[in-house]
GROMACS .gro file of C-alpha atoms in nm:
model
  220
    1MET     CA    1   1.845   1.441   0.669
    2ALA     CA    2   1.482   1.364   0.602
    3PRO     CA    3   1.388   1.299   0.228
    4ALA     CA    4   1.202   1.562   0.031
    5LEU     CA    5   0.854   1.523   0.030
    6LEU     CA    6   0.693   1.349  -0.274
    7PRO     CA    7   0.450   1.555  -0.483
    8CYS     CA    8   0.091   1.439  -0.405
    9VAL     CA    9  -0.277   1.455  -0.507
   10GLU     CA   10  -0.511   1.511  -0.224
   11ALA     CA   11  -0.879   1.465  -0.168
   12GLY     CA   12  -1.113   1.505   0.122
   13PRO     CA   13  -1.202   1.772   0.360
   14GLY     CA   14  -1.073   2.115   0.294
   15GLY     CA   15  -0.975   2.177   0.653
   16ASP     CA   16  -0.884   1.949   0.932
   17ALA     CA   17  -0.922   1.566   0.886
   18ASP     CA   18  -0.980   1.311   1.139
   19GLY     CA   19  -0.818   1.037   0.952
   20ALA     CA   20  -0.593   0.980   0.640
   21VAL     CA   21  -0.537   0.714   0.385
   22VAL     CA   22  -0.204   0.726   0.208
   23LEU     CA   23  -0.241   0.529  -0.117
   24LEU     CA   24   0.054   0.415  -0.332
   25HIS     CA   25  -0.013   0.363  -0.712
   26GLY     CA   26   0.129   0.077  -0.915
   27LEU     CA   27   0.399   0.072  -1.167
   28GLY     CA   28   0.374   0.310  -1.449
   29ALA     CA   29   0.073   0.492  -1.309
   30ASN     CA   30   0.054   0.813  -1.089
   31GLY     CA   31  -0.117   0.973  -0.807
   32HIS     CA   32  -0.433   1.035  -1.002
   33ASP     CA   33  -0.497   0.675  -1.052
   34PHE     CA   34  -0.728   0.611  -0.769
   35GLU     CA   35  -0.863   0.979  -0.710
   36PRO     CA   36  -1.190   0.907  -0.889
   37ILE     CA   37  -1.302   0.631  -0.645
   38VAL     CA   38  -1.252   0.838  -0.341
   39PRO     CA   39  -1.644   0.923  -0.301
   40MET     CA   40  -1.715   0.555  -0.321
   41PHE     CA   41  -1.556   0.501   0.014
   42GLY     CA   42  -1.800   0.744   0.186
   43LEU     CA   43  -1.533   0.895   0.434
   44PRO     CA   44  -1.595   1.276   0.413
   45ARG     CA   45  -1.361   1.355   0.718
   46VAL     CA   46  -1.065   1.152   0.594
   47ARG     CA   47  -0.791   1.289   0.387
   48PHE     CA   48  -0.673   1.072   0.094
   49VAL     CA   49  -0.318   1.122  -0.018
   50PHE     CA   50  -0.193   0.990  -0.347
   51PRO     CA   51   0.177   1.049  -0.393
   52HIS     CA   52   0.349   1.025  -0.741
   53ALA     CA   53   0.641   0.783  -0.758
   54PRO     CA   54   0.958   0.916  -0.916
   55SER     CA   55   1.030   0.816  -1.262
   56ARG     CA   56   1.328   0.559  -1.313
   57PRO     CA   57   1.444   0.297  -1.558
   58VAL     CA   58   1.263  -0.044  -1.496
   59THR     CA   59   1.454  -0.346  -1.599
   60ILE     CA   60   1.165  -0.579  -1.666
   61ASN     CA   61   1.018  -0.315  -1.916
   62GLY     CA   62   1.343  -0.307  -2.124
   63GLY     CA   63   1.489  -0.032  -1.909
   64MET     CA   64   1.194   0.219  -1.999
   65VAL     CA   65   1.171   0.507  -1.774
   66MET     CA   66   0.842   0.529  -1.595
   67PRO     CA   67   0.688   0.614  -1.257
   68ALA     CA   68   0.823   0.344  -1.019
   69TRP     CA   69   0.888   0.297  -0.655
   70TYR     CA   70   1.187   0.087  -0.722
   71ASP     CA   71   1.341  -0.106  -1.025
   72ILE     CA   72   1.204  -0.456  -1.078
   73LEU     CA   73   1.453  -0.724  -1.210
   74ALA     CA   74   1.200  -1.008  -1.177
   75LEU     CA   75   0.834  -0.962  -1.064
   76ALA     CA   76   0.738  -1.119  -0.732
   77ARG     CA   77   1.045  -1.327  -0.694
   78PRO     CA   78   1.280  -1.316  -0.397
   79GLY     CA   79   1.553  -1.052  -0.477
   80GLY     CA   80   1.369  -0.931  -0.768
   81GLU     CA   81   1.353  -0.587  -0.642
   82ASN     CA   82   1.614  -0.321  -0.615
   83ALA     CA   83   1.656  -0.328  -0.230
   84GLU     CA   84   1.826   0.006  -0.202
   85GLN     CA   85   1.548   0.190  -0.395
   86VAL     CA   86   1.287   0.003  -0.177
   87ARG     CA   87   1.443   0.135   0.136
   88ALA     CA   88   1.475   0.504  -0.017
   89SER     CA   89   1.102   0.479  -0.120
   90SER     CA   90   1.010   0.346   0.223
   91ALA     CA   91   1.174   0.659   0.374
   92GLN     CA   92   0.967   0.891   0.142
   93VAL     CA   93   0.655   0.716   0.251
   94ASP     CA   94   0.767   0.746   0.617
   95ALA     CA   95   0.800   1.117   0.557
   96LEU     CA   96   0.447   1.153   0.425
   97LEU     CA   97   0.319   0.964   0.728
   98ASP     CA   98   0.504   1.190   0.957
   99ARG     CA   99   0.346   1.484   0.773
  100GLU     CA  100   0.003   1.361   0.846
  101VAL     CA  101   0.093   1.329   1.220
  102ALA     CA  102   0.231   1.676   1.204
  103ARG     CA  103  -0.089   1.796   1.037
  104GLY     CA  104  -0.293   1.657   1.332
  105VAL     CA  105  -0.388   1.305   1.229
  106PRO     CA  106  -0.238   1.043   1.486
  107ALA     CA  107  -0.069   0.740   1.338
  108SER     CA  108  -0.348   0.537   1.485
  109ARG     CA  109  -0.591   0.711   1.243
  110ILE     CA  110  -0.380   0.644   0.925
  111VAL     CA  111  -0.422   0.373   0.684
  112LEU     CA  112  -0.130   0.305   0.448
  113ALA     CA  113  -0.249   0.142   0.120
  114GLY     CA  114  -0.115   0.036  -0.221
  115PHE     CA  115  -0.185  -0.129  -0.547
  116SER     CA  116   0.051  -0.377  -0.716
  117GLN     CA  117   0.407  -0.234  -0.683
  118GLY     CA  118   0.254   0.038  -0.455
  119ALA     CA  119   0.116  -0.257  -0.243
  120ALA     CA  120   0.455  -0.415  -0.209
  121LEU     CA  121   0.583  -0.092  -0.070
  122ALA     CA  122   0.307  -0.012   0.141
  123LEU     CA  123   0.343  -0.347   0.333
  124HIS     CA  124   0.731  -0.295   0.345
  125ALA     CA  125   0.698   0.045   0.493
  126GLY     CA  126   0.374   0.001   0.696
  127THR     CA  127   0.522  -0.296   0.893
  128ARG     CA  128   0.832  -0.116   0.978
  129TYR     CA  129   0.682   0.237   1.062
  130PRO     CA  130   0.777   0.319   1.424
  131ALA     CA  131   0.430   0.422   1.527
  132GLY     CA  132   0.128   0.202   1.524
  133LEU     CA  133  -0.105   0.250   1.221
  134ALA     CA  134  -0.475   0.206   1.190
  135GLY     CA  135  -0.428  -0.052   0.917
  136ILE     CA  136  -0.235  -0.160   0.601
  137LEU     CA  137  -0.438  -0.215   0.268
  138PHE     CA  138  -0.274  -0.453   0.022
  139LEU     CA  139  -0.421  -0.466  -0.328
  140SER     CA  140  -0.289  -0.718  -0.592
  141GLY     CA  141   0.063  -0.703  -0.446
  142TYR     CA  142   0.359  -0.906  -0.327
  143GLU     CA  143   0.622  -0.893  -0.047
  144VAL     CA  144   0.968  -0.725  -0.111
  145ARG     CA  145   1.280  -0.773   0.106
  146ALA     CA  146   1.099  -1.079   0.284
  147SER     CA  147   1.431  -1.200   0.438
  148ALA     CA  148   1.447  -0.877   0.637
  149ARG     CA  149   1.085  -0.897   0.774
  150GLU     CA  150   1.171  -1.037   1.112
  151ALA     CA  151   1.469  -0.828   1.176
  152GLU     CA  152   1.316  -0.488   1.069
  153SER     CA  153   0.951  -0.511   1.170
  154SER     CA  154   0.822  -0.243   1.411
  155PRO     CA  155   0.696  -0.380   1.732
  156ARG     CA  156   0.413  -0.118   1.709
  157ASN     CA  157   0.287  -0.266   1.385
  158ARG     CA  158   0.315  -0.637   1.448
  159ALA     CA  159  -0.054  -0.651   1.533
  160THR     CA  160  -0.179  -0.364   1.284
  161PRO     CA  161  -0.470  -0.511   1.073
  162ILE     CA  162  -0.404  -0.578   0.712
  163LEU     CA  163  -0.648  -0.647   0.437
  164PHE     CA  164  -0.509  -0.842   0.150
  165CYS     CA  165  -0.715  -0.834  -0.181
  166HIS     CA  166  -0.626  -1.005  -0.496
  167GLY     CA  167  -0.771  -1.098  -0.847
  168ARG     CA  168  -0.800  -1.478  -0.906
  169TYR     CA  169  -0.694  -1.418  -1.272
  170ASP     CA  170  -0.422  -1.185  -1.220
  171GLN     CA  171  -0.160  -1.252  -1.486
  172VAL     CA  172   0.068  -0.949  -1.382
  173VAL     CA  173   0.116  -1.040  -1.017
  174PRO     CA  174   0.014  -1.401  -0.966
  175LEU     CA  175  -0.236  -1.484  -0.694
  176ALA     CA  176   0.046  -1.702  -0.526
  177GLY     CA  177   0.251  -1.396  -0.461
  178GLY     CA  178  -0.026  -1.205  -0.284
  179ARG     CA  179  -0.101  -1.530  -0.087
  180MET     CA  180   0.237  -1.580   0.037
  181ALA     CA  181   0.254  -1.231   0.166
  182TYR     CA  182  -0.080  -1.276   0.348
  183GLU     CA  183   0.038  -1.616   0.498
  184ALA     CA  184   0.370  -1.448   0.614
  185HIS     CA  185   0.166  -1.188   0.798
  186ALA     CA  186  -0.135  -1.375   0.935
  187THR     CA  187   0.003  -1.426   1.274
  188PRO     CA  188  -0.205  -1.494   1.588
  189ALA     CA  189  -0.156  -1.135   1.699
  190ARG     CA  190  -0.265  -0.977   1.382
  191GLU     CA  191  -0.610  -0.941   1.219
  192ALA     CA  192  -0.519  -1.039   0.862
  193LEU     CA  193  -0.778  -1.085   0.597
  194TRP     CA  194  -0.760  -1.243   0.273
  195ARG     CA  195  -1.021  -1.171   0.001
  196GLU     CA  196  -0.980  -1.282  -0.355
  197PHE     CA  197  -1.216  -1.176  -0.656
  198PRO     CA  198  -1.287  -1.314  -1.000
  199ILE     CA  199  -1.072  -1.050  -1.182
  200GLY     CA  200  -0.737  -0.985  -1.327
  201HIS     CA  201  -0.492  -0.727  -1.233
  202GLU     CA  202  -0.745  -0.461  -1.146
  203VAL     CA  203  -0.991  -0.344  -0.887
  204SER     CA  204  -1.370  -0.412  -0.907
  205GLU     CA  205  -1.671  -0.270  -0.756
  206ASP     CA  206  -1.719  -0.566  -0.519
  207GLU     CA  207  -1.355  -0.515  -0.409
  208ILE     CA  208  -1.419  -0.150  -0.345
  209GLY     CA  209  -1.714  -0.239  -0.140
  210VAL     CA  210  -1.493  -0.475   0.076
  211VAL     CA  211  -1.232  -0.208   0.120
  212ARG     CA  212  -1.501   0.049   0.195
  213ASP     CA  213  -1.627  -0.175   0.492
  214TRP     CA  214  -1.280  -0.234   0.612
  215LEU     CA  215  -1.188   0.127   0.609
  216HIS     CA  216  -1.513   0.235   0.787
  217ALA     CA  217  -1.422  -0.015   1.061
  218ARG     CA  218  -1.089   0.164   1.118
  219LEU     CA  219  -1.153   0.511   1.045
  220MET     CA  220  -1.534   0.615   1.112
   0.00000   0.00000   0.00000
């Protein structure tokens, strides 16, 4: 049985879209987090979909209940994520991508994106999605379930372009975690780009400009 669709915030054309960006927020945030920057991307024919993560207890935050794609036992460390919840959330992301296809946007015109914990999930789900995507956008993230990468990766997304962006002074998700994810996915077959910025665990105007240009190259 397919998972229930997550509630989402949407921005973009009121009617048919000729592309889509599905962007997953970070831990403790919600789908409204990146909604205000949509006009800065200059993509009027692209639908932006911002799902809300379900609320659940998060171990590294003392068991506090908050929006989270999965429980975190230790941040950016092998096995520090709840693998079962990662797989369940990936299935929910797949359902959102399937809905975009059903609404007339081919997978080749969809970018899956995320910030922080959302970036970890976007990388996990995007590289395993059965149809080839336009790209994967990875902002201030890290890789989860890395040991299953080779066995589970989709042949259709082994060459999918990925843009990795990270703050040089990030004290939440260390730069090394993002860099490790980049190096694991920067294969000869894939256009993987690494960009770092003089910021912390956040998104800057310069970074938005780099993301805009990368999205234009894939969805304009």
